[in-house]
Coordinates of C-alpha atoms and ligand atoms in Angstrom, one line a residue:
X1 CA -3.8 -26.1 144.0
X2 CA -5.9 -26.7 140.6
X3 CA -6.9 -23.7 138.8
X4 CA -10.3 -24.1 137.5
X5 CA -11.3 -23.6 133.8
X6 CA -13.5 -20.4 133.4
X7 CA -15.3 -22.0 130.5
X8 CA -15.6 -25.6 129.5
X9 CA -16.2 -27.1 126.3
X10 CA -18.0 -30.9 126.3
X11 CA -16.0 -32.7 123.7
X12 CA -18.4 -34.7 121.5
X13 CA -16.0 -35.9 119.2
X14 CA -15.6 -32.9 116.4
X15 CA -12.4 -32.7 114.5
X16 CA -12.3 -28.8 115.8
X17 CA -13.1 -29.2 119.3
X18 CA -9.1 -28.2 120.3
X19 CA -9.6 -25.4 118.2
X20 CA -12.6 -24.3 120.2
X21 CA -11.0 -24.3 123.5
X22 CA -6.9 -22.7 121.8
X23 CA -9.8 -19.8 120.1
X24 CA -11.0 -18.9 123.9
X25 CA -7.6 -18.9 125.4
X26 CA -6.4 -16.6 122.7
X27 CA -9.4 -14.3 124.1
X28 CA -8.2 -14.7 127.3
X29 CA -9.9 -17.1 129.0
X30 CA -9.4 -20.6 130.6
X31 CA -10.7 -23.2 129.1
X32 CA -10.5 -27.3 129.2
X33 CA -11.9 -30.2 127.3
X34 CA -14.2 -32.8 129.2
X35 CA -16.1 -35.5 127.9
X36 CA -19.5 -35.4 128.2
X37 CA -19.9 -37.8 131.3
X38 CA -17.2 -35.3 133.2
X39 CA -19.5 -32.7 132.9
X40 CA -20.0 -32.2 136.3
X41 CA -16.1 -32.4 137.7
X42 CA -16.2 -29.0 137.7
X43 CA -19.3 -27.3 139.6
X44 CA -18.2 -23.6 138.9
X45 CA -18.0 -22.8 135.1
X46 CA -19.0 -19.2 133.7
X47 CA -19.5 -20.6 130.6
X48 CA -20.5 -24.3 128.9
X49 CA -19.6 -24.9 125.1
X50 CA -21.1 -28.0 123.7
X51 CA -18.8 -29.0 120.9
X52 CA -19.9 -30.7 117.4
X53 CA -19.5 -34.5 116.8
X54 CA -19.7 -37.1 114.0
X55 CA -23.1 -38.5 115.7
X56 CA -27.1 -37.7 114.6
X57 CA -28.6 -37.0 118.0
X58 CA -30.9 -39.8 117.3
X59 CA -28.7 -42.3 117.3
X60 CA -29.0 -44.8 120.1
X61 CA -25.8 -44.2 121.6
X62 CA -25.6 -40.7 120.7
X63 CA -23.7 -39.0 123.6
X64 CA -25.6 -37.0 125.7
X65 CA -25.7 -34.0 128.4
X66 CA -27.9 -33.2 131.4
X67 CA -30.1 -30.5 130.5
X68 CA -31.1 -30.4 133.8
X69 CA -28.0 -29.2 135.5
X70 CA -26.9 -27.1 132.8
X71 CA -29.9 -25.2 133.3
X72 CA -29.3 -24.9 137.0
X73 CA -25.3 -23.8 136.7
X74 CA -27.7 -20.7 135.2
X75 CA -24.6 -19.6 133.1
X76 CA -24.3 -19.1 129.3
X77 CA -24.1 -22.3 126.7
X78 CA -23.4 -22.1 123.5
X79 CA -24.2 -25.5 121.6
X80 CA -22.2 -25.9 118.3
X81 CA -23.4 -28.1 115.3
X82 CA -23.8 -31.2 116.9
X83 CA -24.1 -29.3 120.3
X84 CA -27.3 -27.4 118.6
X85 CA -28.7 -30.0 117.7
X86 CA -28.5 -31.9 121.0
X87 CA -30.1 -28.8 122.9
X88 CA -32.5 -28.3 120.6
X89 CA -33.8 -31.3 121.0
X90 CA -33.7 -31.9 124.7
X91 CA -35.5 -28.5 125.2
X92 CA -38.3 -30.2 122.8
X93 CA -36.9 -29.3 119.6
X94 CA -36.8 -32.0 116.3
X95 CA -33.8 -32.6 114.5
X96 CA -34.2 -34.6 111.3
X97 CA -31.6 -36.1 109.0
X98 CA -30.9 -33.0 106.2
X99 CA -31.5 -33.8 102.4
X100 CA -27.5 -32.9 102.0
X101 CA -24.4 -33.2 103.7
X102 CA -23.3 -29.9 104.4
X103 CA -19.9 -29.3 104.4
X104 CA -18.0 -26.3 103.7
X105 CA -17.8 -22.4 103.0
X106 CA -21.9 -21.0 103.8
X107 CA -22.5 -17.3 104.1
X108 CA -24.6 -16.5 108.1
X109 CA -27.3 -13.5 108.0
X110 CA -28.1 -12.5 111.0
X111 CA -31.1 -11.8 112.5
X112 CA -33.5 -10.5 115.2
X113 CA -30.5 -8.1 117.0
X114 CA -29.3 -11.6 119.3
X115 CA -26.1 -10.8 121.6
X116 CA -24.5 -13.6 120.3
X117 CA -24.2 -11.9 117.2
X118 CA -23.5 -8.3 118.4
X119 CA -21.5 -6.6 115.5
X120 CA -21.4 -8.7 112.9
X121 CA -21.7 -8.0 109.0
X122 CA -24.9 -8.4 107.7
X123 CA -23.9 -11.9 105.9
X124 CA -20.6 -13.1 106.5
X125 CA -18.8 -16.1 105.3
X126 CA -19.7 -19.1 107.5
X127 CA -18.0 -23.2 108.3
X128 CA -20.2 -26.1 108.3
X129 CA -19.5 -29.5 108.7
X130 CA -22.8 -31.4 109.4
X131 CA -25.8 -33.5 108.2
X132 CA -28.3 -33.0 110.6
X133 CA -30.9 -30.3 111.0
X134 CA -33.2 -28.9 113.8
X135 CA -36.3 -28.8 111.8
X136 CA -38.5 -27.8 114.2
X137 CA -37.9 -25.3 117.2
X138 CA -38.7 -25.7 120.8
X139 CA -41.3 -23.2 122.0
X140 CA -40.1 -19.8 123.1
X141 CA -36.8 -20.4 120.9
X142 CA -36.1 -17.6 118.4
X143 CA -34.1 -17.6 115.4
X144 CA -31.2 -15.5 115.0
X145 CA -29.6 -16.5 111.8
X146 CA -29.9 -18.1 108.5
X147 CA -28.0 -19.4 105.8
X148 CA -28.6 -17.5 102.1
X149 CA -31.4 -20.9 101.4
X150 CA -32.8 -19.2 104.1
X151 CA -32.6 -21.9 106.5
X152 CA -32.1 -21.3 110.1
X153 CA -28.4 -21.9 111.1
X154 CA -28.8 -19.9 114.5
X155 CA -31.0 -20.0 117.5
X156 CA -31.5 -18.7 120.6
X157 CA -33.4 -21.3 123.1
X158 CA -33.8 -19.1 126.3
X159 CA -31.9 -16.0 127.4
X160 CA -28.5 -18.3 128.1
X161 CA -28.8 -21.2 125.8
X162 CA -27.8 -20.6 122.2
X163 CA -27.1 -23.1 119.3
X164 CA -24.9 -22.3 116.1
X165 CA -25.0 -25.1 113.1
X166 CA -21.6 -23.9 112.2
X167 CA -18.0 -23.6 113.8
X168 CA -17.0 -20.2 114.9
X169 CA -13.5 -22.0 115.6
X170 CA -12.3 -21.9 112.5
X171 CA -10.7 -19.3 110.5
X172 CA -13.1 -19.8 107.5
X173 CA -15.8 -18.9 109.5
X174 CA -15.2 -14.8 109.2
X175 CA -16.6 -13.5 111.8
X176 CA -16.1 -16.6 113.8
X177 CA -14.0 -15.3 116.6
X178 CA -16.4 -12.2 117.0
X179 CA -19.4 -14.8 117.6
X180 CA -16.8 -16.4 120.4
X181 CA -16.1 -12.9 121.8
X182 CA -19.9 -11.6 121.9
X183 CA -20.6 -15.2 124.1
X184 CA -17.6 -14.5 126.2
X185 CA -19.2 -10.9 126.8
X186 CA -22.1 -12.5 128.3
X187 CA -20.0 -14.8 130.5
X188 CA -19.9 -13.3 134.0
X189 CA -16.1 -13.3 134.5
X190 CA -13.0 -11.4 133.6
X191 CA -10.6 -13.0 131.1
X192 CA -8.0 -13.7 133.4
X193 CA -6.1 -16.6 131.5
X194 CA -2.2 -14.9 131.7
X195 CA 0.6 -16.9 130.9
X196 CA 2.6 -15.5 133.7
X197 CA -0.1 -16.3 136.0
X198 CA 0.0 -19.7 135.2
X199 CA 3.1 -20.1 135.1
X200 CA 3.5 -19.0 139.2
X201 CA 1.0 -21.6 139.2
X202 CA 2.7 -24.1 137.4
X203 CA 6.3 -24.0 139.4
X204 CA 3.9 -24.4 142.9
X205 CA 2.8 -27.4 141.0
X206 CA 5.9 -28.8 140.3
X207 CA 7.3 -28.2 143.7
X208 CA 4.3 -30.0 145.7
X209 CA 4.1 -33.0 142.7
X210 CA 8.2 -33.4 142.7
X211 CA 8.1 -33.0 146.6
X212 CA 12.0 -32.9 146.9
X213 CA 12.4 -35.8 144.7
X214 CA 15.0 -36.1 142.6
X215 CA 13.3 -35.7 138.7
X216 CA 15.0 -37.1 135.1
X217 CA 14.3 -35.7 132.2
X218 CA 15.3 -36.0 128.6
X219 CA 16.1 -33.2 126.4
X220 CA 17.0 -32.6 123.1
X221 CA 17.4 -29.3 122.6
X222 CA 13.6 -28.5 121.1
X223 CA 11.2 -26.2 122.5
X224 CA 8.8 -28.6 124.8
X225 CA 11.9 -30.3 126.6
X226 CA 14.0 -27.1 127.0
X227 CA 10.8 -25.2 128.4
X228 CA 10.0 -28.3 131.0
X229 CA 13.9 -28.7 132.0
X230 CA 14.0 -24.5 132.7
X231 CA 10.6 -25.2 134.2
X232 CA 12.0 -27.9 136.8
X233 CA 14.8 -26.0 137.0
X234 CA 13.2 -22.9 138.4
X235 CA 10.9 -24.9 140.3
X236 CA 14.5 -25.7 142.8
X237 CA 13.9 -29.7 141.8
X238 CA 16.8 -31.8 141.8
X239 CA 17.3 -32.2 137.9
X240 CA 18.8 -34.6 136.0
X241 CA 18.9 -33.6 132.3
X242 CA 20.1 -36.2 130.1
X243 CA 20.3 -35.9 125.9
X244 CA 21.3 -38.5 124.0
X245 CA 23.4 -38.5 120.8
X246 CA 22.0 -41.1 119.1
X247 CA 24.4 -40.1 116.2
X248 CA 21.3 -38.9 113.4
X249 CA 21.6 -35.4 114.7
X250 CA 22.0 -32.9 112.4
X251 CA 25.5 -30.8 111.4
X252 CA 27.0 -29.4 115.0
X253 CA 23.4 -29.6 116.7
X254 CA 25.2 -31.8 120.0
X255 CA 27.7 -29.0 120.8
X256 CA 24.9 -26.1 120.0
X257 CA 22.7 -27.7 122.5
X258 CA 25.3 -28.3 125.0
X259 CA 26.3 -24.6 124.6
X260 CA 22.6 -23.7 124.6
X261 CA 22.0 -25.1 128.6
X262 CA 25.0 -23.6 129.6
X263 CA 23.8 -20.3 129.1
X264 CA 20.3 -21.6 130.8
X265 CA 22.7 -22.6 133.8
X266 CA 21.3 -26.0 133.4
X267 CA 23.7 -28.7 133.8
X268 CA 22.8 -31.6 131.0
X269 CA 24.6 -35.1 131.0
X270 CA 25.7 -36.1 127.8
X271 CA 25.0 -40.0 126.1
X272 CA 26.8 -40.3 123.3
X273 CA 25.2 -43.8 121.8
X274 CA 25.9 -42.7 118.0
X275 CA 27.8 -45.6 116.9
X276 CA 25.4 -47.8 118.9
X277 CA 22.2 -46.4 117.0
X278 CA 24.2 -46.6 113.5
X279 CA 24.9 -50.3 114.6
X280 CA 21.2 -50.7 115.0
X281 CA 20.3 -49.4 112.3
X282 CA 22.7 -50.7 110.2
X283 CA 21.2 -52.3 106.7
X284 CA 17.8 -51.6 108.0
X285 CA 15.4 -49.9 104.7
X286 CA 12.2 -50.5 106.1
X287 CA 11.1 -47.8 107.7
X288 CA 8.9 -48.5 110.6
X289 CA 11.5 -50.9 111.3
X290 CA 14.0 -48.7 111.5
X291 CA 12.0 -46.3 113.9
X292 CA 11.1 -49.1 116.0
X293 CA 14.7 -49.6 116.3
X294 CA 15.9 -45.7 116.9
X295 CA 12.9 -45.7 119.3
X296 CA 13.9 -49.2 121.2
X297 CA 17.2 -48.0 121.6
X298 CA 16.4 -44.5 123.2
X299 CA 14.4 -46.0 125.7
X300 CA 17.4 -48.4 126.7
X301 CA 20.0 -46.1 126.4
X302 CA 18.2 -43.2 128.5
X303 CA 17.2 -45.4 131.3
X304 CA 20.1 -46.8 131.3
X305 CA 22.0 -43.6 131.7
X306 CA 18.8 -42.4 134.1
X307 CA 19.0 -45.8 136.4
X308 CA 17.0 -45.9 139.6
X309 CA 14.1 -43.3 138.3
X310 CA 12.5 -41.4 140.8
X311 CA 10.6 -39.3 139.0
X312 CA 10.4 -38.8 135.2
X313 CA 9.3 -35.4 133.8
X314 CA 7.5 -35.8 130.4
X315 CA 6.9 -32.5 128.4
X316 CA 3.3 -33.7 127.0
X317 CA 1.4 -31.1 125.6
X318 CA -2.4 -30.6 125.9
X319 CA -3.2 -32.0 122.0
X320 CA -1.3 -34.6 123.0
X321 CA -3.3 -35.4 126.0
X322 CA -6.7 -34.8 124.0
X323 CA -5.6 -37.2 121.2
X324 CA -4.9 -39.9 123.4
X325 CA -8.1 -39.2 125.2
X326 CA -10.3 -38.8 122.5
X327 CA -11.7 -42.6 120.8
X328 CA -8.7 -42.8 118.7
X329 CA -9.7 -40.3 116.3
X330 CA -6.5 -38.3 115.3
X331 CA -4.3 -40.8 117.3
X332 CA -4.6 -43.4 115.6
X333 CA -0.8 -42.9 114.1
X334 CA 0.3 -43.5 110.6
X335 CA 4.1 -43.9 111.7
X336 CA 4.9 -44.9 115.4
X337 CA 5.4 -41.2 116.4
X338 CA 5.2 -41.0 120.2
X339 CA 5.3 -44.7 121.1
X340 CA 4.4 -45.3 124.2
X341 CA 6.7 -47.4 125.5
X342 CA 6.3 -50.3 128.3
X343 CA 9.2 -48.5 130.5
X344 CA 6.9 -45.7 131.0
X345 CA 3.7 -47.1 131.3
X346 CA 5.3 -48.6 134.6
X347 CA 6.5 -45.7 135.8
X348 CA 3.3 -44.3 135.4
X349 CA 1.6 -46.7 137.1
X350 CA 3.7 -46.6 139.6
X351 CA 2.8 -42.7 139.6
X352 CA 6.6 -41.3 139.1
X353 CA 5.7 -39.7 135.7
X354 CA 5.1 -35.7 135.8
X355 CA 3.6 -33.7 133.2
X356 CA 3.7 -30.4 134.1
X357 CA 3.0 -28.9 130.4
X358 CA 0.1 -31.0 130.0
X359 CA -2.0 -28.2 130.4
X360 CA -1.0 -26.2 127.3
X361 CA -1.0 -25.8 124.0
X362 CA 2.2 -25.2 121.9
X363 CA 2.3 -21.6 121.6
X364 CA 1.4 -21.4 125.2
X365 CA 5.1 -23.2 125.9
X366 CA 6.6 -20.8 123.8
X367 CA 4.8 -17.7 125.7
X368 CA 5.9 -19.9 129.1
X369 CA 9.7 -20.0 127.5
X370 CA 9.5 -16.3 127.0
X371 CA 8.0 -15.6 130.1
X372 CA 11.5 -17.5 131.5
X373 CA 13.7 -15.5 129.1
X374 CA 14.6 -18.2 126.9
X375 CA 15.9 -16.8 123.5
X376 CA 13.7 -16.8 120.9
X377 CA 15.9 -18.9 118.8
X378 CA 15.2 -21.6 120.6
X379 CA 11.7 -20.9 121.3
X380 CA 11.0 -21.3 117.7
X381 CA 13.1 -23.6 116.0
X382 CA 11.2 -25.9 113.1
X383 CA 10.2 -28.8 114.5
X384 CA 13.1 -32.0 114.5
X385 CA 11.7 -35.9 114.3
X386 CA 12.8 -38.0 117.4
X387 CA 14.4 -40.5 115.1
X388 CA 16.1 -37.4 113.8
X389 CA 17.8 -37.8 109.8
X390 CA 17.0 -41.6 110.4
X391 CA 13.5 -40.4 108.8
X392 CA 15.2 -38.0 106.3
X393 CA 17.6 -40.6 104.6
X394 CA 14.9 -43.6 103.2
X395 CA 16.5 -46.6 103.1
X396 CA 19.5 -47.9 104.2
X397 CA 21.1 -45.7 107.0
X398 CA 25.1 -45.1 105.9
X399 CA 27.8 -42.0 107.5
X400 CA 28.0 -41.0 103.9
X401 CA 24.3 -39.8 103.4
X402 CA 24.4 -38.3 107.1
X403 CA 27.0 -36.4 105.7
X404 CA 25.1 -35.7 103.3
X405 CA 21.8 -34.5 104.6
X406 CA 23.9 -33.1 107.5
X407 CA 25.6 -30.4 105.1
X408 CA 22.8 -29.9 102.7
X409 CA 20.4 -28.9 106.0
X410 CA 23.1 -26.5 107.0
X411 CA 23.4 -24.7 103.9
X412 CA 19.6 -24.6 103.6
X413 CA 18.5 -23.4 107.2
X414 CA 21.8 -21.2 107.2
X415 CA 19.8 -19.2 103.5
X416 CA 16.4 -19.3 105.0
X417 CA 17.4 -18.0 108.3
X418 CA 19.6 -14.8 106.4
X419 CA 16.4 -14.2 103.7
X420 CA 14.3 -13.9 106.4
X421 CA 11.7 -17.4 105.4
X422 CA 13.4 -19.0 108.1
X423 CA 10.5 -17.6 110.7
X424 CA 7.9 -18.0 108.1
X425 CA 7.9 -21.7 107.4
X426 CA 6.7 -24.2 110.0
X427 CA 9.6 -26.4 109.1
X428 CA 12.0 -27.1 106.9
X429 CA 15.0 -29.4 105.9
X430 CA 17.2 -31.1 103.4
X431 CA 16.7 -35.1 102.9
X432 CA 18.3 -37.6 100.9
X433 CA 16.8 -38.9 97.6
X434 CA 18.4 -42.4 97.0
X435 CA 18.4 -42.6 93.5
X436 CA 21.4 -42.6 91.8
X437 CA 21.6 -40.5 88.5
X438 CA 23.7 -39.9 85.8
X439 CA 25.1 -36.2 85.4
X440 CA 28.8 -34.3 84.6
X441 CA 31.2 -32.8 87.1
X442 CA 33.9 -31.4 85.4
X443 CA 34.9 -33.3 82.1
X444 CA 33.8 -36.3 83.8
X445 CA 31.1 -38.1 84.4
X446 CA 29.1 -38.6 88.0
X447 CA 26.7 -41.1 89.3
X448 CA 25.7 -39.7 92.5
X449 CA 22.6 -39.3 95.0
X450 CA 19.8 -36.7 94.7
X451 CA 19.1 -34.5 98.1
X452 CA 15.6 -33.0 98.3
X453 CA 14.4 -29.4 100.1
X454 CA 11.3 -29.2 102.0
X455 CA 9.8 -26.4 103.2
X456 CA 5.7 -26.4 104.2
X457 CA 3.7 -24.0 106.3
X458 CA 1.3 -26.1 108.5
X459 CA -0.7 -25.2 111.6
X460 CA -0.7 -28.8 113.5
X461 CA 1.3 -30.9 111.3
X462 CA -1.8 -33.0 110.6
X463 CA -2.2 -31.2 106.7
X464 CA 0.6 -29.4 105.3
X465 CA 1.4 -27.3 102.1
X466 CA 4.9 -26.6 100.7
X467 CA 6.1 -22.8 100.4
X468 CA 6.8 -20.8 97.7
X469 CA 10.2 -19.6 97.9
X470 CA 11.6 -17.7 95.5
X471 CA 13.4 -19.3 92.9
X472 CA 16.0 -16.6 93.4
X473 CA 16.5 -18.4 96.8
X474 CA 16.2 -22.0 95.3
X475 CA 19.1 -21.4 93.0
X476 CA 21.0 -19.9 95.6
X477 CA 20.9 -22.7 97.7
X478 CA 20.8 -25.2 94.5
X479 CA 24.1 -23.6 93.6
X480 CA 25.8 -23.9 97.2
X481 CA 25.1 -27.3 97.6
X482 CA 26.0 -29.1 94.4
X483 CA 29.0 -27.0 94.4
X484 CA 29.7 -27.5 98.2
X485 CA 28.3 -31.1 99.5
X486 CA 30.5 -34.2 97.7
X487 CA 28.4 -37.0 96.8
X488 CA 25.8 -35.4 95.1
X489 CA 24.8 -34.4 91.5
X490 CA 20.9 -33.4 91.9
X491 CA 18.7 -31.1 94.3
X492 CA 14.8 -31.2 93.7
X493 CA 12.3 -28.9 95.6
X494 CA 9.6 -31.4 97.1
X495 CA 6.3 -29.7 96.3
X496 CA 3.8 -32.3 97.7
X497 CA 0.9 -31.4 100.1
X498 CA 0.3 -33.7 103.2
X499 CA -1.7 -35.5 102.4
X500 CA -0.9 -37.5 100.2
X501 CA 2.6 -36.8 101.3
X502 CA 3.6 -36.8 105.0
X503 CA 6.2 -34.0 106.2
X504 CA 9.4 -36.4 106.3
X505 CA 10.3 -39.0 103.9
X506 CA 9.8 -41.7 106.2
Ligands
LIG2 P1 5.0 -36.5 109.2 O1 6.2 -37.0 108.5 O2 4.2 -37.6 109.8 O3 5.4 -35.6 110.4 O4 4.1 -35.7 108.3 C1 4.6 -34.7 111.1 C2 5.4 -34.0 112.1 O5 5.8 -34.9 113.1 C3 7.3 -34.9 113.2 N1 7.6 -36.3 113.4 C4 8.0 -36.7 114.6 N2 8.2 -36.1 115.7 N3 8.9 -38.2 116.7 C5 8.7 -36.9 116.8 O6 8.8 -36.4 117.9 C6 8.7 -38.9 115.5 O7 9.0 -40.1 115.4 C7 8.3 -38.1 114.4 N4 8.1 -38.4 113.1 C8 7.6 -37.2 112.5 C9 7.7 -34.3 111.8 O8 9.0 -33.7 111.9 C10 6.6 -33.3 111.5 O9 6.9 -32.1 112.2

């Protein structure tokens, strides 16, 4: 049993389109992304969103929609930047190039008492992010906005299809989520997107896909795996649940995971490969060498403790599934992140991989995990790399800069968690700098490593900016650690925005 999207929103390529369809589930309703030629999968929306895109509707291969059967699903549309544009022209409309590139913070006056804009401040702060411009309307359309040139950025084309030159999705747009709402008012249908719902849904999903099969999945102790191995579990599937040491874990993390299941009730097998991935490693500095390496060896030391696979759960998120779907765009991957690796490409083809989480976003999982019971603690722990402090000690890989790192982190995490910044940074952690530098310890003198805390606030971990703390907290923690962790004479506060930086050091 599928459950059917209430709205759908035609993906033509926008950097925000996820954001259009995570905005309408926070309002309570199902939504999905479909490209434009799977517009017609599903025959029963209450709503169609038409999303922006980098193309001018006049290009020749400018993606398209059928006007025709949008017009007979007789439901509401709401075309967005490049969706306006597109609609405006197909009901007879002209869209010319614009003088400028628009881009940016605009302020939206309303006009003309539309639905669309039921409630909102007479001029508002507004998103754009386009070139193009309907210049001319189509008969019987009726503007309901404009920008303070006066220029229209809001029409109404008939009494269901509207068009909005800028994107109520994001959070610079004021009065964007109102805009969302007021359409959602007109869709004929009940928000009915629950988490508890779906997850009923979900287990029923697992049970028919898994089909008493026995299923192997890896965890490692982070929210997506931990969710999909309680998921399984309460699903009745066989599980296997295997987690792998691969010895660049951080201070206590395998026994706090271990201990962690056990109070699930889920039974995990435990690989301990450390000494094999330090072997790997070992005199490795180049870094996408080195997570080639970490990444090579996962994949033969899990199947190799998995042998025989009959089914392999995969906790995949929705983003994940739109970046891979989507021409490239945000996928195409600075650092081998989620390498896709042969082993799995076979099992897929051979159609023993499940994704049951596929579906959702990440703070759905967490509302999922809660729905299970699963302690917040785990439900929101920072993010942790794959190749784990192999990407938080540049260089050469040795036991004494694990040691390092691994008691640095510990002293950091343990002050954030006790101030209270733990839960209000997206992630955070203690690296190695390795630069040697001259200072004193005692009467004598050191030459010793550097370590360096990060700590940024981030919403996808595309951009990122570090965090304030307090340098009450800073020399705290500075303190604890130079006088605490041997090996060390230096701690600097990394205070670099991604871009240019990235979020780990390697
Ligand atoms: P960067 O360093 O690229 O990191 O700014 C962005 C986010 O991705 C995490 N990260 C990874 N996660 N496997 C993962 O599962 C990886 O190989 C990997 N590399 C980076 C990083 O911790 C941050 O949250």
């Amino acid at each position: 049993m599928e459950i059917l999207p209430q709205i759908i929103v035609i993906d033509f390529g926008s950097q925000y389109t996820q954001l259009i369809v995570r905005r309408l589930r926070e309002l309570g309703y199902y939504a999905r992304l479909y490209n434009p030629d799977q517009l017609k999968d599903h025959p029963t929306p209450k709503g169609v969103i038409l999303s922006g895109g980098p193309k001018s509707v006049s290009d020749p291969d400018a993606p398209d929609v059928d006007l025709d059967y949008l017009k007979q699903l007789d439901v509401p549309v709401l075309g967005i930047c490049y969706g306006m544009q597109l609609l405006n022209k197909k009901h007879g409309g002209t869209v010319e190039p614009g003088t400028t590139r628009e881009y940016g913070p605009a302020t939206l006056s309303p006009e003309n008492g539309s639905d669309l804009f039921e409630g909102l401040s007479e001029s508002s702060q507004i998103w754009m992010s386009h070139s193009d411009t309907c210049t001319q309307l189509p008969d019987g359309a009726e503007i309901i906005g404009r920008n303070e040139d006066n220029v229209p950025v809001a029409i109404q084309l008939s009494d269901k299809f509207y068009g909005i030159q800028f994107h109520p999705e994001v959070t610079h747009s004021h009065e964007g989520r109102s805009v969302l709402e007021n359409f959602l008012e007109m869709v004929d249908d009940e928000p009915g997107f629950k988490i508890e719902a779906f997850r009923d849904h979900l287990i029923e999903q697992v049970r028919d896909e898994v089909a008493g099969r026995e299923v192997v999945c890896g965890v490692s102790g982070g929210v997506d795996s931990t969710v999909l191995a309680v998921l399984l579990h309460e699903a009745g599937t066989k599980l296997r649940a295997i987690y792998v040491d691969n010895g660049l874990m951080r201070k206590d993390e395998t026994p706090e995971v271990v201990s962690q299941f056990e109070e699930l009730g889920i039974d995990i097998e435990v690989v301990d490969a450390s000494e094999r991935f330090l072997d790997a490693i070992a005199g490795v500095d180049e870094p996408e060498e080195k997570r080639r390496r970490i990444g090579d060896l996962f994949v033969d030391v899990f199947f190799g403790a998995a042998d025989n696979v009959e089914l392999l759960a995969q906790g995949t998120l929705y983003p994940d599934v739109i970046e891979s779907a989507t021409s490239g765009s945000i996928a195409s991957t600075i650092k081998t992140h989620h390498n896709r690796v042969q082993k799995i490409l076979d099992l897929q083809a051979e159609g023993k991989v499940i994704e049951p989480l596929a579906e959702l976003f990440k703070d759905e999982v967490r509302a999922l995990g809660e729905s299970f019971g699963i302690p917040r603690e785990i439900l929101y722990r920072h993010p942790f790399p794959g190749p784990g402090l192999g990407v938080r000690v540049p260089g050469e890989v040795t036991e004494e800069k694990l040691k390092i790192v691994r008691e640095g982190d510990a002293i950091f995490i343990r002050h954030l968690k006790e101030s209270g910044w733990y839960d209000k940074v997206w992630q955070a952690y203690c690296g190695l700098l390795p630069i040697k530098t001259v200072g004193v310890k005692g009467d004598e003198r050191s030459y010793e490593w550097s370590v360096a805390l990060r700590a940024v606030i981030s919403e996808d971990a595309m951009t990122a900016d570090w965090v304030e703390l307090p340098p009450d907290l800073l020399r705290k923690i500075s303190n604890e650690i130079l006088n605490s962790v041997a090996g060390i004479n230096r701690v600097f506060y990394d205070i670099s925005t991604k871009p240019p930086a990235s979020i780990e050091l390697e």
